[in-house]
Structures are given as C-alpha cells and as structure tokens.
Amino acid sequence: MEAVGFIPSSQHLVQTNKTVTWASPSNIALVKYWGKYDPQIPANPSISFTLNHCNTKTSVTLVDQSMLSDKSTGAFSFEFSFEGAPKPDFHPKIASFFARVFDYLPFLKTYHLVINSENTFPHSSGIASSASAMAALSLCLLELSDEFPPNDQNVFSEAFYAKASFLARLGSGSAARSISGPLMQWGKTPGFKASQDLVAVPFNKVLAPIFKNFQDTILLVDKGEKVVSSTVGHGLMKDHPFAKARFQQAHDQLALLTEALVSGDMETFISVVESEALTLHAMMLTSSPYFILMKPGTLSIIEKIWNFRKNTALPVCFTLDAGANVHLLYPEMHKVQVLQFIENELVAYCQNGQYICDQVGSGSISHTVQP
Ligand code: PMV
C-alpha cells in the first residue's frame, strides 16, 4: 500500500467532547532498526518483541474550537499533561508528529485536543518511551476519527491497527511495532511477503513454545539522558562507511532469526540477538562523529551473562537499545535461576540496584469507556 492510501476518502462523523484511552507497550528489537530515509522509512528491516508491563497510557479528549475561550484562533491546538502535570518540553515532538499526520487525520484541523499521558515504568529510567507514547497517541487519534469504528463486540479491525501503525511510525519509527504483538516485523524484506516499510505487521508464523511468555528483565545501568539522540544516530547512518554491509546484514540476520523463532533453535536465536545488539553499538562507535552509549556497567553485565551461560548452559542472552541499559532475555521456565543470578551478580551494576521485570505481551489495549 502507498502512503496516499491512508488518506481517508471522506470525512467521518466525529464526536466532540468524546474521550478515548489506549495503553500501548514498549518493545525491544531483536533485529535493530538503525538508519532511515524521509518520511521515517527504515533503511533495513527489524523485528521486536512487544513488552507487557512497560506501558504508556494516554487519553485524548476532542474539544470543538468554538467551546474554547476567545483566545481560540479556530485552528488546531493541543494541551499535553504527563502524569498530571503540564509538560511543555514534550510539545515540539508532539507538534511535529501532528504536522506529519494531519493529511491522514484531516478532522483534527478544526479541533483542540486535551492529551493526558502516564507511564507504568519509572519516569527517567532510561527506557525509551517514545515507542509506547506515539503508539498510544496514534490509537487514540484514530479511534476519535471514527474512520474504522469497532464492531459490536468492541473489536477493532486489521485496517484500524494497520493505519495506527502507519501513524505511530510517523511519530517514532519503532512505535510502528508497539501497536500489536507478540512479535512485530517492520521493513520490507524478501523472505517475508507481508513485510512493509510503511507499517509494522505481526510475525505471521507459529512461534516455538519456548518463546511463550519469554522474559525481558531490564537492568537499569544508567537512567540519565542519552548523550546522542536516536534521531541523530539514525542520521549518521547516511554517510556511514559500513552502512551498505550493515543494511544487508539486517536482512540476513532477520532470515536466520525467523527460522530460529519457529524451530526454537536457541543457539541461533542467541547468536543473532547478541550480534544485533553489538552491531548497533558498533555502528555508533564507527560513525562520524563517533559516540558511545554503553557504560562500564553495560560491559561488565555482558561478561557476567556470558560466564553464567557458559557455566549453567541456560539459554540466557542480552540485547541493548540505543542506551546503556541491558535487556536480559530468557525463557520463562528459567525465571527463578535467572532472577537469583541477577540478584547475586548483576544488581551491583544497576543504578540504585534497579531493574524491571517484563515479558512478551500481546499489544495495545483500548481503555475507552463506552457510553
Ligand atoms: O524509533 P526510534 O527512532 O527511537 O529508533 C529506535 C532505534 C532502536 O531502538 C535503537 C532500535 C529499534 O529497532 O528499536
């Protein structure tokens, strides 16, 4: 489908003063998206586990401009609160998201939006919340548009979720994958016919049972602000000397990982996932200008994980986001031993001893109160 296919052919009846609410999870990429073209087209395909507990919950109320005070210009406007307090620092990112989605949600242009958002994970934990935030906001806007109303059982259609992923992508690339679950694939790749650059699609093969309730324990090594944003990092892939080889590698690793996800081949799963994490950071180390997002604690944890895996033969591996925190991935059946290992050996490297236990989840959930 082309982007123009997401422009509604007619204006739908929107209900003023209606409030809708969606909770969207964060996701963790196994094959990493790093590098993009305008407008948010990935330079390589990626695949991610949708998480369960790390969520952003957002409510949006549609207010007719005529209901506002005299100050109203009649043009689109919004107000945004995060965890109960106004957050002007978030305005530029949200405003540029709106500028990108207007053509696809034309009803917005004459309204004022009241947006309230909260995260279930600790604020400033170093966990990127743009994926979950942009996914939840996109779902709210699309529900308000009434373009794809739910059926009598309040179930939304595939077309609804596809367009929500399309919109979320325009806010933050990885947000396209936070709409559904448990595994989402984004970016055209030859081995997967349904794959697309404009939207993320659910992995359409049967996952091996070992991945059911797969665990992700996020070790919070550094909760500070990143020294280089993802936007800048993606941009540095444009003239990166290794870009071509990296983009091809992502296709190849995705094909390998797909087989492992179906067969339950943990050895291949681990080698692809860890290679992807290290390649992502290798791209940062070798861009111009170069930068490092890992911290000494990140490397110490990786070493400890490798030793633990060697000594116990348990299928535990790590992945990294664009940051210093380490995601420890493992099958649910090994939860007790792994949590013991974390307490004994890894907590020392976590800022204030903090870590978050999450697991694979099934995607965004509507919390809209139906009349
Ligand atoms: O969605 P963005 O622009 O924040 O980029 C996310 C990039 C990584 O998290 C590093 C990888 C990924 O695929 O999620």
mmCIF file of C-alpha atoms and ligand atoms in Angstrom:
data_model
loop_
_atom_site.group_PDB
_atom_site.id
_atom_site.type_symbol
_atom_site.label_atom_id
_atom_site.label_comp_id
_atom_site.label_asym_id
_atom_site.label_seq_id
_atom_site.Cartn_x
_atom_site.Cartn_y
_atom_site.Cartn_z
ATOM 1 C CA MET A 1 0.000 0.000 0.000
ATOM 2 C CA GLU A 2 1.120 3.559 -0.772
ATOM 3 C CA ALA A 3 1.005 6.364 1.826
ATOM 4 C CA VAL A 4 -1.862 8.080 -0.066
ATOM 5 C CA GLY A 5 -3.983 5.000 0.643
ATOM 6 C CA PHE A 6 -4.055 6.123 4.292
ATOM 7 C CA ILE A 7 -5.747 9.428 3.452
ATOM 8 C CA PRO A 8 -9.459 8.979 4.226
ATOM 9 C CA SER A 9 -11.703 9.278 1.186
ATOM 10 C CA SER A 10 -14.470 11.024 3.112
ATOM 11 C CA GLN A 11 -14.843 12.901 6.377
ATOM 12 C CA HIS A 12 -16.327 10.767 9.146
ATOM 13 C CA LEU A 13 -18.695 11.902 11.819
ATOM 14 C CA VAL A 14 -16.579 12.758 14.853
ATOM 15 C CA GLN A 15 -18.000 13.102 18.332
ATOM 16 C CA THR A 16 -16.933 16.294 20.041
ATOM 17 C CA ASN A 17 -16.074 16.024 23.739
ATOM 18 C CA LYS A 18 -15.501 12.314 23.400
ATOM 19 C CA THR A 19 -12.575 10.902 25.415
ATOM 20 C CA VAL A 20 -10.698 7.818 24.276
ATOM 21 C CA THR A 21 -7.935 5.966 26.105
ATOM 22 C CA TRP A 22 -5.317 3.450 24.946
ATOM 23 C CA ALA A 23 -2.431 1.719 26.701
ATOM 24 C CA SER A 24 0.486 0.785 24.448
ATOM 25 C CA PRO A 25 3.514 -1.253 25.420
ATOM 26 C CA SER A 26 7.162 -0.593 24.816
ATOM 27 C CA ASN A 27 9.003 -3.043 22.546
ATOM 28 C CA ILE A 28 12.504 -4.426 22.313
ATOM 29 C CA ALA A 29 14.052 -5.003 18.891
ATOM 30 C CA LEU A 30 15.830 -8.298 18.222
ATOM 31 C CA VAL A 31 16.980 -7.172 14.763
ATOM 32 C CA LYS A 32 17.632 -3.453 15.058
ATOM 33 C CA TYR A 33 16.337 -0.557 13.005
ATOM 34 C CA TRP A 34 19.181 1.936 12.662
ATOM 35 C CA GLY A 35 19.155 4.326 9.717
ATOM 36 C CA LYS A 36 16.175 5.872 7.938
ATOM 37 C CA TYR A 37 15.009 7.944 4.982
ATOM 38 C CA ASP A 38 12.273 10.562 4.864
ATOM 39 C CA PRO A 39 9.447 10.155 5.944
ATOM 40 C CA GLN A 40 10.504 7.599 8.555
ATOM 41 C CA ILE A 41 11.247 4.837 6.049
ATOM 42 C CA PRO A 42 13.584 2.290 7.618
ATOM 43 C CA ALA A 43 16.921 1.637 5.913
ATOM 44 C CA ASN A 44 16.684 -2.003 6.997
ATOM 45 C CA PRO A 45 14.039 -4.389 8.344
ATOM 46 C CA SER A 46 13.631 -5.004 12.068
ATOM 47 C CA ILE A 47 11.726 -7.341 14.364
ATOM 48 C CA SER A 48 10.777 -6.864 18.002
ATOM 49 C CA PHE A 49 9.159 -8.480 20.990
ATOM 50 C CA THR A 50 6.246 -6.425 22.241
ATOM 51 C CA LEU A 51 6.511 -5.995 26.009
ATOM 52 C CA ASN A 52 3.745 -6.357 28.548
ATOM 53 C CA HIS A 53 4.213 -4.243 31.687
ATOM 54 C CA CYS A 54 6.162 -1.230 30.364
ATOM 55 C CA ASN A 55 3.270 0.800 29.004
ATOM 56 C CA THR A 56 2.187 4.319 28.201
ATOM 57 C CA LYS A 57 -1.476 5.035 28.859
ATOM 58 C CA THR A 58 -2.880 8.042 27.011
ATOM 59 C CA SER A 59 -6.299 9.708 26.980
ATOM 60 C CA VAL A 60 -7.352 12.252 24.388
ATOM 61 C CA THR A 61 -10.438 14.460 24.541
ATOM 62 C CA LEU A 62 -11.645 16.203 21.424
ATOM 63 C CA VAL A 63 -12.833 19.751 22.089
ATOM 64 C CA ASP A 64 -14.559 21.886 19.451
ATOM 65 C CA GLN A 65 -12.661 25.154 18.948
ATOM 66 C CA SER A 66 -15.926 27.060 19.424
ATOM 67 C CA MET A 67 -16.097 25.771 23.024
ATOM 68 C CA LEU A 68 -12.773 27.394 23.864
ATOM 69 C CA SER A 69 -12.275 30.872 25.249
ATOM 70 C CA ASP A 70 -11.946 33.933 22.985
ATOM 71 C CA LYS A 71 -8.267 33.124 22.579
ATOM 72 C CA SER A 72 -9.122 30.347 20.126
ATOM 73 C CA THR A 73 -7.995 31.007 16.568
ATOM 74 C CA GLY A 74 -10.156 28.234 15.181
ATOM 75 C CA ALA A 75 -7.038 26.379 14.093
ATOM 76 C CA PHE A 76 -5.747 23.128 15.564
ATOM 77 C CA SER A 77 -4.272 23.307 19.076
ATOM 78 C CA PHE A 78 -3.493 20.911 21.904
ATOM 79 C CA GLU A 79 -2.549 20.797 25.558
ATOM 80 C CA PHE A 80 -0.456 17.982 26.996
ATOM 81 C CA SER A 81 -0.030 16.718 30.553
ATOM 82 C CA PHE A 82 2.273 13.949 31.663
ATOM 83 C CA GLU A 83 1.471 12.210 34.947
ATOM 84 C CA GLY A 84 -0.840 15.019 35.951
ATOM 85 C CA ALA A 85 1.429 17.978 35.170
ATOM 86 C CA PRO A 86 1.737 20.103 32.017
ATOM 87 C CA LYS A 87 4.884 19.174 30.060
ATOM 88 C CA PRO A 88 5.893 21.948 27.670
ATOM 89 C CA ASP A 89 9.228 20.184 26.865
ATOM 90 C CA PHE A 90 7.251 17.463 25.067
ATOM 91 C CA HIS A 91 5.392 19.975 22.876
ATOM 92 C CA PRO A 92 7.864 20.245 19.949
ATOM 93 C CA LYS A 93 7.972 16.458 19.414
ATOM 94 C CA ILE A 94 4.177 16.160 19.606
ATOM 95 C CA ALA A 95 3.682 19.223 17.366
ATOM 96 C CA SER A 96 5.970 17.801 14.673
ATOM 97 C CA PHE A 97 4.095 14.482 14.912
ATOM 98 C CA PHE A 98 0.797 16.318 14.333
ATOM 99 C CA ALA A 99 2.277 18.166 11.357
ATOM 100 C CA ARG A 100 3.116 14.790 9.807
ATOM 101 C CA VAL A 101 -0.265 13.145 10.450
ATOM 102 C CA PHE A 102 -2.685 15.951 9.518
ATOM 103 C CA ASP A 103 -3.107 14.706 5.928
ATOM 104 C CA TYR A 104 -4.097 11.285 7.251
ATOM 105 C CA LEU A 105 -6.380 12.614 10.013
ATOM 106 C CA PRO A 106 -7.895 15.725 8.390
ATOM 107 C CA PHE A 107 -10.656 16.025 11.024
ATOM 108 C CA LEU A 108 -8.027 17.234 13.510
ATOM 109 C CA LYS A 109 -7.543 20.618 11.861
ATOM 110 C CA THR A 110 -10.526 22.299 13.497
ATOM 111 C CA TYR A 111 -10.231 20.837 16.986
ATOM 112 C CA HIS A 112 -8.445 21.352 20.255
ATOM 113 C CA LEU A 113 -7.066 18.192 21.899
ATOM 114 C CA VAL A 114 -6.596 17.612 25.601
ATOM 115 C CA ILE A 115 -3.958 14.895 25.988
ATOM 116 C CA ASN A 116 -3.109 13.172 29.276
ATOM 117 C CA SER A 117 -0.402 10.553 29.432
ATOM 118 C CA GLU A 118 1.293 8.369 32.036
ATOM 119 C CA ASN A 119 3.896 5.596 32.044
ATOM 120 C CA THR A 120 3.789 2.416 34.097
ATOM 121 C CA PHE A 121 7.581 2.296 34.154
ATOM 122 C CA PRO A 122 9.568 4.708 36.280
ATOM 123 C CA HIS A 123 9.991 8.139 34.786
ATOM 124 C CA SER A 124 13.561 8.848 33.597
ATOM 125 C CA SER A 125 14.528 5.198 33.846
ATOM 126 C CA GLY A 126 16.487 5.395 30.621
ATOM 127 C CA ILE A 127 13.829 3.298 28.900
ATOM 128 C CA ALA A 128 12.769 4.990 25.707
ATOM 129 C CA SER A 129 9.092 5.819 25.963
ATOM 130 C CA SER A 130 8.653 7.329 22.504
ATOM 131 C CA ALA A 131 7.544 3.982 21.022
ATOM 132 C CA SER A 132 4.804 3.339 23.568
ATOM 133 C CA ALA A 133 3.812 7.021 23.727
ATOM 134 C CA MET A 134 3.464 7.523 19.973
ATOM 135 C CA ALA A 135 1.607 4.218 19.593
ATOM 136 C CA ALA A 136 -0.930 5.108 22.304
ATOM 137 C CA LEU A 137 -1.440 8.611 20.921
ATOM 138 C CA SER A 138 -1.930 7.302 17.364
ATOM 139 C CA LEU A 139 -4.506 4.759 18.502
ATOM 140 C CA CYS A 140 -6.417 7.482 20.362
ATOM 141 C CA LEU A 141 -6.440 9.807 17.350
ATOM 142 C CA LEU A 142 -7.557 7.068 15.003
ATOM 143 C CA GLU A 143 -10.342 5.964 17.333
ATOM 144 C CA LEU A 144 -11.517 9.604 17.570
ATOM 145 C CA SER A 145 -11.534 9.896 13.765
ATOM 146 C CA ASP A 146 -14.181 7.177 13.591
ATOM 147 C CA GLU A 147 -12.704 6.007 10.276
ATOM 148 C CA PHE A 148 -12.661 2.371 11.435
ATOM 149 C CA PRO A 149 -15.259 2.013 14.220
ATOM 150 C CA PRO A 150 -15.076 -1.183 16.300
ATOM 151 C CA ASN A 151 -17.650 -3.937 15.788
ATOM 152 C CA ASP A 152 -20.477 -4.741 18.240
ATOM 153 C CA GLN A 153 -18.056 -6.665 20.464
ATOM 154 C CA ASN A 154 -15.829 -3.587 20.526
ATOM 155 C CA VAL A 155 -13.165 -5.307 18.426
ATOM 156 C CA PHE A 156 -11.159 -3.112 16.047
ATOM 157 C CA SER A 157 -10.353 -4.258 12.530
ATOM 158 C CA GLU A 158 -6.990 -5.137 10.992
ATOM 159 C CA ALA A 159 -7.287 -1.973 8.884
ATOM 160 C CA PHE A 160 -7.584 0.081 12.090
ATOM 161 C CA TYR A 161 -4.397 -1.415 13.539
ATOM 162 C CA ALA A 162 -2.527 -1.069 10.239
ATOM 163 C CA LYS A 163 -3.332 2.628 9.995
ATOM 164 C CA ALA A 164 -2.466 3.116 13.696
ATOM 165 C CA SER A 165 0.950 1.571 12.996
ATOM 166 C CA PHE A 166 1.352 3.853 9.967
ATOM 167 C CA LEU A 167 0.594 6.933 12.114
ATOM 168 C CA ALA A 168 2.760 5.801 15.028
ATOM 169 C CA ARG A 169 5.697 5.302 12.637
ATOM 170 C CA LEU A 170 5.473 8.981 11.716
ATOM 171 C CA GLY A 171 5.957 9.858 15.407
ATOM 172 C CA SER A 172 8.824 7.454 16.102
ATOM 173 C CA GLY A 173 9.896 4.623 13.796
ATOM 174 C CA SER A 174 9.958 1.917 16.437
ATOM 175 C CA ALA A 175 6.464 2.984 17.615
ATOM 176 C CA ALA A 176 5.062 1.291 14.497
ATOM 177 C CA ARG A 177 5.908 -2.019 16.247
ATOM 178 C CA SER A 178 4.176 -1.154 19.562
ATOM 179 C CA ILE A 179 0.637 -1.486 18.202
ATOM 180 C CA SER A 180 0.248 -5.262 18.358
ATOM 181 C CA GLY A 181 2.241 -8.302 19.465
ATOM 182 C CA PRO A 182 3.814 -10.572 20.486
ATOM 183 C CA LEU A 183 6.371 -10.176 17.680
ATOM 184 C CA MET A 184 6.253 -7.356 15.147
ATOM 185 C CA GLN A 185 8.168 -7.032 11.936
ATOM 186 C CA TRP A 186 8.748 -3.734 10.162
ATOM 187 C CA GLY A 187 10.550 -3.005 6.900
ATOM 188 C CA LYS A 188 10.407 -4.719 3.523
ATOM 189 C CA THR A 189 12.495 -7.863 3.308
ATOM 190 C CA PRO A 190 12.446 -10.551 0.588
ATOM 191 C CA GLY A 191 11.845 -13.507 2.926
ATOM 192 C CA PHE A 192 8.568 -12.157 4.288
ATOM 193 C CA LYS A 193 5.934 -11.280 1.675
ATOM 194 C CA ALA A 194 3.686 -9.288 4.027
ATOM 195 C CA SER A 195 6.540 -7.048 5.185
ATOM 196 C CA GLN A 196 6.241 -3.319 4.523
ATOM 197 C CA ASP A 197 8.123 -0.096 5.110
ATOM 198 C CA LEU A 198 5.020 1.949 5.944
ATOM 199 C CA VAL A 199 3.584 -0.214 8.723
ATOM 200 C CA ALA A 200 4.738 -2.932 11.085
ATOM 201 C CA VAL A 201 2.954 -6.255 10.743
ATOM 202 C CA PRO A 202 2.575 -9.135 13.203
ATOM 203 C CA PHE A 203 5.014 -12.024 12.665
ATOM 204 C CA ASN A 204 2.840 -14.453 10.733
ATOM 205 C CA LYS A 205 4.482 -17.757 11.678
ATOM 206 C CA VAL A 206 3.885 -20.050 14.637
ATOM 207 C CA LEU A 207 6.371 -19.284 17.389
ATOM 208 C CA ALA A 208 8.158 -22.200 19.070
ATOM 209 C CA PRO A 209 6.698 -22.848 22.568
ATOM 210 C CA ILE A 210 9.967 -21.812 24.271
ATOM 211 C CA PHE A 211 9.196 -18.173 23.338
ATOM 212 C CA LYS A 212 5.801 -18.173 25.042
ATOM 213 C CA ASN A 213 5.917 -15.651 27.918
ATOM 214 C CA PHE A 214 9.571 -15.010 27.081
ATOM 215 C CA GLN A 215 11.102 -12.860 29.804
ATOM 216 C CA ASP A 216 12.819 -9.488 29.448
ATOM 217 C CA THR A 217 14.448 -8.173 32.610
ATOM 218 C CA ILE A 218 15.688 -4.649 32.013
ATOM 219 C CA LEU A 219 18.797 -3.815 34.010
ATOM 220 C CA LEU A 220 18.873 -0.060 34.578
ATOM 221 C CA VAL A 221 22.583 0.692 34.269
ATOM 222 C CA ASP A 222 22.160 4.374 33.550
ATOM 223 C CA LYS A 223 18.974 6.336 33.945
ATOM 224 C CA GLY A 224 20.339 9.601 32.567
ATOM 225 C CA GLU A 225 19.551 11.379 29.376
ATOM 226 C CA LYS A 226 21.300 9.919 26.283
ATOM 227 C CA VAL A 227 24.284 11.915 25.012
ATOM 228 C CA VAL A 228 23.187 11.396 21.399
ATOM 229 C CA SER A 229 19.517 11.029 20.432
ATOM 230 C CA SER A 230 18.216 8.229 18.194
ATOM 231 C CA THR A 231 17.316 10.848 15.571
ATOM 232 C CA VAL A 232 20.938 11.968 15.346
ATOM 233 C CA GLY A 233 22.159 8.349 15.399
ATOM 234 C CA HIS A 234 19.860 7.361 12.505
ATOM 235 C CA GLY A 235 21.109 10.405 10.577
ATOM 236 C CA LEU A 236 24.735 9.338 10.989
ATOM 237 C CA MET A 237 24.000 6.141 9.038
ATOM 238 C CA LYS A 238 23.581 8.263 5.877
ATOM 239 C CA ASP A 239 27.301 8.581 5.192
ATOM 240 C CA HIS A 240 28.398 5.693 7.363
ATOM 241 C CA PRO A 241 31.271 3.707 5.789
ATOM 242 C CA PHE A 242 29.704 0.373 6.811
ATOM 243 C CA ALA A 243 26.062 1.238 6.091
ATOM 244 C CA LYS A 244 25.606 -0.924 2.997
ATOM 245 C CA ALA A 245 27.020 -4.039 4.647
ATOM 246 C CA ARG A 246 25.037 -3.372 7.829
ATOM 247 C CA PHE A 247 21.719 -2.999 6.000
ATOM 248 C CA GLN A 248 22.326 -6.270 4.129
ATOM 249 C CA GLN A 249 23.322 -7.980 7.392
ATOM 250 C CA ALA A 250 19.972 -6.995 8.940
ATOM 251 C CA HIS A 251 18.115 -8.814 6.122
ATOM 252 C CA ASP A 252 20.319 -11.885 6.564
ATOM 253 C CA GLN A 253 20.043 -11.932 10.361
ATOM 254 C CA LEU A 254 16.265 -11.484 10.121
ATOM 255 C CA ALA A 255 16.028 -14.559 7.885
ATOM 256 C CA LEU A 256 18.141 -16.585 10.326
ATOM 257 C CA LEU A 257 16.189 -15.361 13.332
ATOM 258 C CA THR A 258 12.851 -16.133 11.677
ATOM 259 C CA GLU A 259 13.880 -19.789 11.343
ATOM 260 C CA ALA A 260 15.072 -19.895 14.953
ATOM 261 C CA LEU A 261 11.826 -18.362 16.229
ATOM 262 C CA VAL A 262 9.862 -21.101 14.522
ATOM 263 C CA SER A 263 12.147 -24.039 15.305
ATOM 264 C CA GLY A 264 13.093 -22.958 18.846
ATOM 265 C CA ASP A 265 16.812 -23.118 17.961
ATOM 266 C CA MET A 266 18.099 -21.161 20.948
ATOM 267 C CA GLU A 267 21.714 -21.200 19.837
ATOM 268 C CA THR A 268 20.886 -19.304 16.644
ATOM 269 C CA PHE A 269 18.443 -17.041 18.480
ATOM 270 C CA ILE A 270 21.140 -16.051 20.981
ATOM 271 C CA SER A 271 23.864 -15.505 18.408
ATOM 272 C CA VAL A 272 21.665 -13.314 16.187
ATOM 273 C CA VAL A 273 20.205 -11.277 19.052
ATOM 274 C CA GLU A 274 23.568 -10.559 20.685
ATOM 275 C CA SER A 275 25.217 -9.846 17.336
ATOM 276 C CA GLU A 276 22.450 -7.337 16.532
ATOM 277 C CA ALA A 277 22.903 -5.536 19.852
ATOM 278 C CA LEU A 278 26.656 -5.280 19.400
ATOM 279 C CA THR A 279 26.357 -4.289 15.737
ATOM 280 C CA LEU A 280 24.002 -1.441 16.674
ATOM 281 C CA HIS A 281 26.611 -0.105 19.082
ATOM 282 C CA ALA A 282 29.420 -0.827 16.611
ATOM 283 C CA MET A 283 27.637 1.499 14.164
ATOM 284 C CA MET A 284 27.700 4.215 16.831
ATOM 285 C CA LEU A 285 31.382 3.589 17.589
ATOM 286 C CA THR A 286 32.253 3.925 13.906
ATOM 287 C CA SER A 287 30.056 6.821 12.799
ATOM 288 C CA SER A 288 31.399 10.282 12.195
ATOM 289 C CA PRO A 289 31.298 11.803 14.716
ATOM 290 C CA TYR A 290 31.612 8.592 16.777
ATOM 291 C CA PHE A 291 29.927 8.160 20.137
ATOM 292 C CA ILE A 292 29.469 5.611 22.912
ATOM 293 C CA LEU A 293 26.179 4.966 24.692
ATOM 294 C CA MET A 294 27.317 1.931 26.686
ATOM 295 C CA LYS A 295 28.737 2.433 30.180
ATOM 296 C CA PRO A 296 31.348 0.346 32.003
ATOM 297 C CA GLY A 297 28.492 -1.431 33.806
ATOM 298 C CA THR A 298 26.995 -2.463 30.440
ATOM 299 C CA LEU A 299 30.179 -4.353 29.521
ATOM 300 C CA SER A 300 30.552 -5.898 32.997
ATOM 301 C CA ILE A 301 26.992 -7.225 32.773
ATOM 302 C CA ILE A 302 27.606 -8.685 29.299
ATOM 303 C CA GLU A 303 30.704 -10.502 30.584
ATOM 304 C CA LYS A 304 28.780 -11.857 33.572
ATOM 305 C CA ILE A 305 25.979 -13.081 31.284
ATOM 306 C CA TRP A 306 28.470 -14.903 29.062
ATOM 307 C CA ASN A 307 30.085 -16.579 32.085
ATOM 308 C CA PHE A 308 26.713 -17.536 33.539
ATOM 309 C CA ARG A 309 25.626 -19.041 30.226
ATOM 310 C CA LYS A 310 28.873 -20.996 29.922
ATOM 311 C CA ASN A 311 28.671 -22.322 33.481
ATOM 312 C CA THR A 312 24.982 -23.202 33.582
ATOM 313 C CA ALA A 313 24.210 -23.871 29.876
ATOM 314 C CA LEU A 314 20.990 -21.881 30.374
ATOM 315 C CA PRO A 315 19.752 -20.063 27.227
ATOM 316 C CA VAL A 316 20.060 -16.523 28.556
ATOM 317 C CA CYS A 317 21.166 -13.677 26.315
ATOM 318 C CA PHE A 318 21.233 -9.910 26.197
ATOM 319 C CA THR A 319 20.211 -7.151 23.897
ATOM 320 C CA LEU A 320 20.730 -3.388 24.038
ATOM 321 C CA ASP A 321 18.710 -0.414 22.949
ATOM 322 C CA ALA A 322 20.270 2.891 21.985
ATOM 323 C CA GLY A 323 21.457 3.332 25.575
ATOM 324 C CA ALA A 324 23.410 1.748 28.416
ATOM 325 C CA ASN A 325 20.661 -0.451 29.864
ATOM 326 C CA VAL A 326 20.818 -4.204 29.300
ATOM 327 C CA HIS A 327 17.778 -6.316 28.401
ATOM 328 C CA LEU A 328 18.224 -9.860 29.674
ATOM 329 C CA LEU A 329 16.153 -12.276 27.586
ATOM 330 C CA TYR A 330 15.318 -15.824 28.689
ATOM 331 C CA PRO A 331 12.591 -18.499 28.658
ATOM 332 C CA GLU A 332 10.020 -18.324 31.466
ATOM 333 C CA MET A 333 10.986 -21.782 32.760
ATOM 334 C CA HIS A 334 14.379 -20.435 33.901
ATOM 335 C CA LYS A 335 12.969 -17.412 35.708
ATOM 336 C CA VAL A 336 13.894 -18.484 39.238
ATOM 337 C CA GLN A 337 17.569 -19.215 38.451
ATOM 338 C CA VAL A 338 17.973 -16.089 36.327
ATOM 339 C CA LEU A 339 16.421 -13.781 38.930
ATOM 340 C CA GLN A 340 18.768 -15.294 41.517
ATOM 341 C CA PHE A 341 21.696 -14.637 39.174
ATOM 342 C CA ILE A 342 20.559 -11.035 38.716
ATOM 343 C CA GLU A 343 20.303 -10.500 42.468
ATOM 344 C CA ASN A 344 23.670 -12.153 43.141
ATOM 345 C CA GLU A 345 25.761 -10.767 40.305
ATOM 346 C CA LEU A 346 24.103 -8.047 38.223
ATOM 347 C CA VAL A 347 22.267 -5.769 40.620
ATOM 348 C CA ALA A 348 25.595 -4.246 41.655
ATOM 349 C CA TYR A 349 25.890 -2.659 38.190
ATOM 350 C CA CYS A 350 22.352 -1.223 38.177
ATOM 351 C CA GLN A 351 21.800 2.382 39.187
ATOM 352 C CA ASN A 352 20.243 2.285 42.676
ATOM 353 C CA GLY A 353 20.023 -1.509 42.231
ATOM 354 C CA GLN A 354 17.028 -1.037 39.919
ATOM 355 C CA TYR A 355 15.727 -3.427 37.312
ATOM 356 C CA ILE A 356 12.329 -4.018 35.700
ATOM 357 C CA CYS A 357 10.843 -7.476 35.133
ATOM 358 C CA ASP A 358 8.806 -7.612 31.962
ATOM 359 C CA GLN A 359 7.798 -10.243 29.463
ATOM 360 C CA VAL A 360 6.439 -10.578 25.966
ATOM 361 C CA GLY A 361 2.902 -9.211 25.614
ATOM 362 C CA SER A 362 0.171 -9.050 23.044
ATOM 363 C CA GLY A 363 -0.013 -5.352 22.240
ATOM 364 C CA SER A 364 -2.056 -2.218 22.788
ATOM 365 C CA ILE A 365 -5.333 -2.258 24.706
ATOM 366 C CA SER A 366 -8.276 0.107 24.494
ATOM 367 C CA HIS A 367 -9.448 1.573 27.816
ATOM 368 C CA THR A 368 -12.074 3.800 26.275
ATOM 369 C CA VAL A 369 -15.189 3.856 28.418
ATOM 370 C CA GLN A 370 -18.055 3.088 26.056
ATOM 371 C CA PRO A 371 -21.252 5.137 26.581
HETATM 372 O O1 PMV B 1 12.204 4.725 16.992
HETATM 373 P P1 PMV B 1 13.495 5.430 17.168
HETATM 374 O O2 PMV B 1 13.708 6.494 16.142
HETATM 375 O O3 PMV B 1 13.689 5.927 18.574
HETATM 376 O O4 PMV B 1 14.693 4.395 16.908
HETATM 377 C C1 PMV B 1 14.863 3.243 17.692
HETATM 378 C C2 PMV B 1 16.105 2.556 17.366
HETATM 379 C C3 PMV B 1 16.487 1.381 18.258
HETATM 380 O O5 PMV B 1 15.720 1.347 19.433
HETATM 381 C C4 PMV B 1 17.941 1.520 18.633
HETATM 382 C C5 PMV B 1 16.331 0.072 17.512
HETATM 383 C C6 PMV B 1 14.943 -0.437 17.299
HETATM 384 O O6 PMV B 1 14.740 -1.099 16.280
HETATM 385 O O7 PMV B 1 14.070 -0.228 18.157
#
